[in-house]
Every structure is written in C-alpha cells, then in structure tokens.
PDB file of C-alpha atoms in Angstrom:
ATOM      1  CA  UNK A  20     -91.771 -23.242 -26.022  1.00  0.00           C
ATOM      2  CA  UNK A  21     -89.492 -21.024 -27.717  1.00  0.00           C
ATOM      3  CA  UNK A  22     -88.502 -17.847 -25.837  1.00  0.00           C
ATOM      4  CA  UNK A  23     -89.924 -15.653 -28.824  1.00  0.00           C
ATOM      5  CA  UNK A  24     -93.480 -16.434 -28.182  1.00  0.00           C
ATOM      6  CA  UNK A  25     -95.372 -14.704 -25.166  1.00  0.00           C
ATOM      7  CA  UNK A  26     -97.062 -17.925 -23.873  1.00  0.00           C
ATOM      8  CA  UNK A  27     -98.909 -18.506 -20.780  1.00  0.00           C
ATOM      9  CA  UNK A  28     -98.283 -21.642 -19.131  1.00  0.00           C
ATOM     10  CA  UNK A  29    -100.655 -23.042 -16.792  1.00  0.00           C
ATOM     11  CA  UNK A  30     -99.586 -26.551 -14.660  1.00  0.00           C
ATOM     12  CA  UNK A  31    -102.346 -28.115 -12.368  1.00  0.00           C
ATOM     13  CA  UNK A  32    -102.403 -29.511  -9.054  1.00  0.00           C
ATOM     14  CA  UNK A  33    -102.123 -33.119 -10.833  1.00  0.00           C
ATOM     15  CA  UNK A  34     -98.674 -32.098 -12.470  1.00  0.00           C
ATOM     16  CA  UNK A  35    -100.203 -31.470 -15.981  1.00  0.00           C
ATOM     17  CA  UNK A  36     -98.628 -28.204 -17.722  1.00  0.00           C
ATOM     18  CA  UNK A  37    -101.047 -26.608 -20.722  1.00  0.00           C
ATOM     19  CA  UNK A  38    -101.071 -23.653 -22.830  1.00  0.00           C
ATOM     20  CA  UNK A  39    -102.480 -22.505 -26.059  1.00  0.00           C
ATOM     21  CA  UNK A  40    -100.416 -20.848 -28.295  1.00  0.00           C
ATOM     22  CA  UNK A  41     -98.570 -20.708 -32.087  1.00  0.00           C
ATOM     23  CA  UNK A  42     -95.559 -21.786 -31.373  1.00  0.00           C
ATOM     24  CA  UNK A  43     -92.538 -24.239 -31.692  1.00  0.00           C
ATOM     25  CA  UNK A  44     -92.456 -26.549 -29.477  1.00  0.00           C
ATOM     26  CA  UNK A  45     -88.941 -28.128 -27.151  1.00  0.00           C
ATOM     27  CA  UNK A  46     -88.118 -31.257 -25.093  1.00  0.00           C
ATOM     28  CA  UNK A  47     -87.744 -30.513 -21.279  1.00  0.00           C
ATOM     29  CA  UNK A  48     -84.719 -32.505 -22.228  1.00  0.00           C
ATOM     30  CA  UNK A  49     -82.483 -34.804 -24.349  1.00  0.00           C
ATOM     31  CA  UNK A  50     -84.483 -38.035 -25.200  1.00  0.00           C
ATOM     32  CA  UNK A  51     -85.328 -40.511 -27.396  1.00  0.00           C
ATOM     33  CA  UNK A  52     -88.766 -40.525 -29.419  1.00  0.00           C
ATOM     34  CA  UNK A  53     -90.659 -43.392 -28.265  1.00  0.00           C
ATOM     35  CA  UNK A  54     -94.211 -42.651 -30.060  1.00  0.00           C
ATOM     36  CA  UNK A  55     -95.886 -40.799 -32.225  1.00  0.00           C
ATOM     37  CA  UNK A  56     -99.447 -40.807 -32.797  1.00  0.00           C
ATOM     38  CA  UNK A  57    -102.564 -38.918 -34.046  1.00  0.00           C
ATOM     39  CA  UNK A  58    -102.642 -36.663 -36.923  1.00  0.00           C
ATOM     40  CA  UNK A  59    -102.302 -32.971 -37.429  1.00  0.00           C
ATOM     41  CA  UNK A  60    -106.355 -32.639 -37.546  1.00  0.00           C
ATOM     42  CA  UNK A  61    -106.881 -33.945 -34.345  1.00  0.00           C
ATOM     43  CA  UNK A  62    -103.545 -33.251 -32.397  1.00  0.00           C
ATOM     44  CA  UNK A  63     -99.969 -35.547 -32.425  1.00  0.00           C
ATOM     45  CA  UNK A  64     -99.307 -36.675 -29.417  1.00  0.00           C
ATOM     46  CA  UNK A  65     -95.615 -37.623 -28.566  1.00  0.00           C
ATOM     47  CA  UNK A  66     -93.956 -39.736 -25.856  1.00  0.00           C
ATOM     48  CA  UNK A  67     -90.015 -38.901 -25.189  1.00  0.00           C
ATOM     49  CA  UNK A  68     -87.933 -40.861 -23.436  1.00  0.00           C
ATOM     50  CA  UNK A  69     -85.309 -39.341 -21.252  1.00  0.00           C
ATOM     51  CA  UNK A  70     -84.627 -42.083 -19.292  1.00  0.00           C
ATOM     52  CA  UNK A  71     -85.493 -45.993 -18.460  1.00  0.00           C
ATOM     53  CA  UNK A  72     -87.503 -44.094 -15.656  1.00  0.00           C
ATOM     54  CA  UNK A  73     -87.993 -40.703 -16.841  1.00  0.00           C
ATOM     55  CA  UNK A  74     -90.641 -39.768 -19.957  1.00  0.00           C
ATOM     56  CA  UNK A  75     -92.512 -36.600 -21.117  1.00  0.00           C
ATOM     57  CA  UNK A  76     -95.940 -36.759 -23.287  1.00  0.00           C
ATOM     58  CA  UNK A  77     -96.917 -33.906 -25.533  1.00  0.00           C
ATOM     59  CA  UNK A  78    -100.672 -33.900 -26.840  1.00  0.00           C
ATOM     60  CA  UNK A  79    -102.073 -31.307 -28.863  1.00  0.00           C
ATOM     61  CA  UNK A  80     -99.267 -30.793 -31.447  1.00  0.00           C
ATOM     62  CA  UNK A  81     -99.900 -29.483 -35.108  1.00  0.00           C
ATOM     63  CA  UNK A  82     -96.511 -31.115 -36.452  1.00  0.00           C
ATOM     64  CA  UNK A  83     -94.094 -33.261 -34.944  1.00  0.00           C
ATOM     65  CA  UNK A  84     -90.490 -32.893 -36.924  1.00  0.00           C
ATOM     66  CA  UNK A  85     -89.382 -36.832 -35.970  1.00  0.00           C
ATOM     67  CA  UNK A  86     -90.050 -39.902 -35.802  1.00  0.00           C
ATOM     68  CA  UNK A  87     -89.990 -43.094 -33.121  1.00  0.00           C
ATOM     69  CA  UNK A  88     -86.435 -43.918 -32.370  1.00  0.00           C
ATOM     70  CA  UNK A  89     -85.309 -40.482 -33.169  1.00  0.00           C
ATOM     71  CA  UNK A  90     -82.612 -38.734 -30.880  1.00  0.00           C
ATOM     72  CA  UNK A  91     -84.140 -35.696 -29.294  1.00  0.00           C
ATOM     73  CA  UNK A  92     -82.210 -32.872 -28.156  1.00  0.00           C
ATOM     74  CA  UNK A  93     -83.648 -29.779 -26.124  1.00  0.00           C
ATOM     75  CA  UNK A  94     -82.572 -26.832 -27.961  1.00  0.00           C
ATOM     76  CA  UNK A  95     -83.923 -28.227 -31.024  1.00  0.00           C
ATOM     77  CA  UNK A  96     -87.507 -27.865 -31.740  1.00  0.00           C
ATOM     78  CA  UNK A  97     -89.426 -31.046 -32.055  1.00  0.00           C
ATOM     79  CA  UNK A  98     -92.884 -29.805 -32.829  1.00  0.00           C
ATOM     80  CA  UNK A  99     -95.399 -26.870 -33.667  1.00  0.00           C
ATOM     81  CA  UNK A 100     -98.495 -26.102 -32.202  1.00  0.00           C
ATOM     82  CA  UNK A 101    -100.878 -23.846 -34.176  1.00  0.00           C
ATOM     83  CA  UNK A 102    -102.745 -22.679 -31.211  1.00  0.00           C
ATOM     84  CA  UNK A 103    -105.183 -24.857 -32.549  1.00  0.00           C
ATOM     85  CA  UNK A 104    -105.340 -27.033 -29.940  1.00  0.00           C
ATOM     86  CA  UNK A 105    -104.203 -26.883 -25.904  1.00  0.00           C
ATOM     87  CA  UNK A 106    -101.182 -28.709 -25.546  1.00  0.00           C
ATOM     88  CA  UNK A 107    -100.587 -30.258 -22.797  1.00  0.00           C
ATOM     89  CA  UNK A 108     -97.504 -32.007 -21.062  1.00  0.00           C
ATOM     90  CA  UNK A 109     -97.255 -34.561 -18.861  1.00  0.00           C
ATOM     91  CA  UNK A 110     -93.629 -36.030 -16.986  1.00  0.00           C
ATOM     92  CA  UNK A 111     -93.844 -39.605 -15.636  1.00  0.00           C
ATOM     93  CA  UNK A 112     -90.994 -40.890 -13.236  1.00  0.00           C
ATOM     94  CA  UNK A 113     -91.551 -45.354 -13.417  1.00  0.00           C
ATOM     95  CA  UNK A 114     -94.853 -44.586 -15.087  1.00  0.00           C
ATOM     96  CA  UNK A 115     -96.507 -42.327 -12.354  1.00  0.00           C
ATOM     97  CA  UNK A 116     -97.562 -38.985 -13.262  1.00  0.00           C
ATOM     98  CA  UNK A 117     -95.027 -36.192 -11.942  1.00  0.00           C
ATOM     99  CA  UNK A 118     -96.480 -33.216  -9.624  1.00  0.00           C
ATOM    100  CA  UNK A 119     -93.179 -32.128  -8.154  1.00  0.00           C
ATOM    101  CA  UNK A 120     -92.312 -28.771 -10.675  1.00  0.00           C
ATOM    102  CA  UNK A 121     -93.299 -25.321 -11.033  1.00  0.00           C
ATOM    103  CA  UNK A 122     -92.956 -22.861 -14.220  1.00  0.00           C
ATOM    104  CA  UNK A 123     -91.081 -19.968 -13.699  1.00  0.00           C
ATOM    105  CA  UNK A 124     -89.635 -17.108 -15.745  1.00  0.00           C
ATOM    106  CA  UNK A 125     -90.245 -19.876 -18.980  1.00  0.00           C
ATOM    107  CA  UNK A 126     -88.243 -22.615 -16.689  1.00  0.00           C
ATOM    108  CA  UNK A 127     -89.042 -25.988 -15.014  1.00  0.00           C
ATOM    109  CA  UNK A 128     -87.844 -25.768 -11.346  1.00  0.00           C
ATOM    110  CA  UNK A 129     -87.868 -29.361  -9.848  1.00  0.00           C
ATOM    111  CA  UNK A 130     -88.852 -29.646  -6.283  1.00  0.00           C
TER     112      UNK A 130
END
C-alpha cells in the first residue's frame, strides 16, 4: 500500500496478509500480470508473476489499472481498494502457499 495511507496489515499463521483500507494498491515486486478476474462489485482479483516460480494474488481490489500480459513494476500502483472489501494477498513459491515473511515498519522481511 502506499506509504500515505495509515493501514493496518494483518498476515496469518498460513502466510495470508489482509487489511481493509482506501487505498492504492503496489506489487511486492516487478512482475508480469498473469490474470485478472472478477469485477469491481464483487472484488478483482489479480495474479502477478514475478517469476517461473514466484507469484503474488491480490483479491478484494476495487480497480485494477492493467491488464494480463502487462509489465508490472513495484513503485507503480496497480490497483485501488475502496475499503470496500478486505484485500488479501497471498505469495506462492512452485504453487505452494508462502508462510516465510513478516510485515514490518510497511515492509516484507523474508525469513
């Protein structure tokens, strides 16, 4: 999330981060848009990929600014939330769900 937006961040035991919030929205890092689906009444959900390994999904997003195939970059936003919905993000390493991170001071520090 952008640093202009007090947001609480919450990430489970399982690996999944959430929060509620107006906000824009940014890739963990520089990707490629591999879906997009869902509407803006319900909640887009996105799938980036980073890697041939290495993916994020967003769900929960009011807008999503591209489309599949896009080049993502992660200082450019690549979504809004409303604070509609709870968006929550998931990171998958060969298709298994990622637990391995904490959130600190608005970062993602890898363990």
């Amino acid at each position: 999330v952008n640093a202009y937006t007090d947001v609480e961040i919450a990430v489970s035991e399982t690996g999944v981060m959430s929060f509620t919030a107006a906000c824009s929205v940014y890739a963990p890092c520089a990707g490629e848009m591999a879906a997009v689906s869902g509407d803006a009444e319900n909640g887009y959900t996105i799938e980036i990929r980073h890697s041939d390994n290495f993916s994020t999904v967003m769900s929960g997003l009011t807008n999503v600014y591209f489309a599949k195939g896009d080049t993502i970059r992660n200082n450019v936003p690549l979504a809004y939330t409303d604070g509609t919905h709870p968006v929550r993000v998931t990171f998958y390493e060969k298709g298994t769900l990622l637990n391995c991170y904490t959130v600190s001071d608005n970062a993602l520090a890898w363990s």
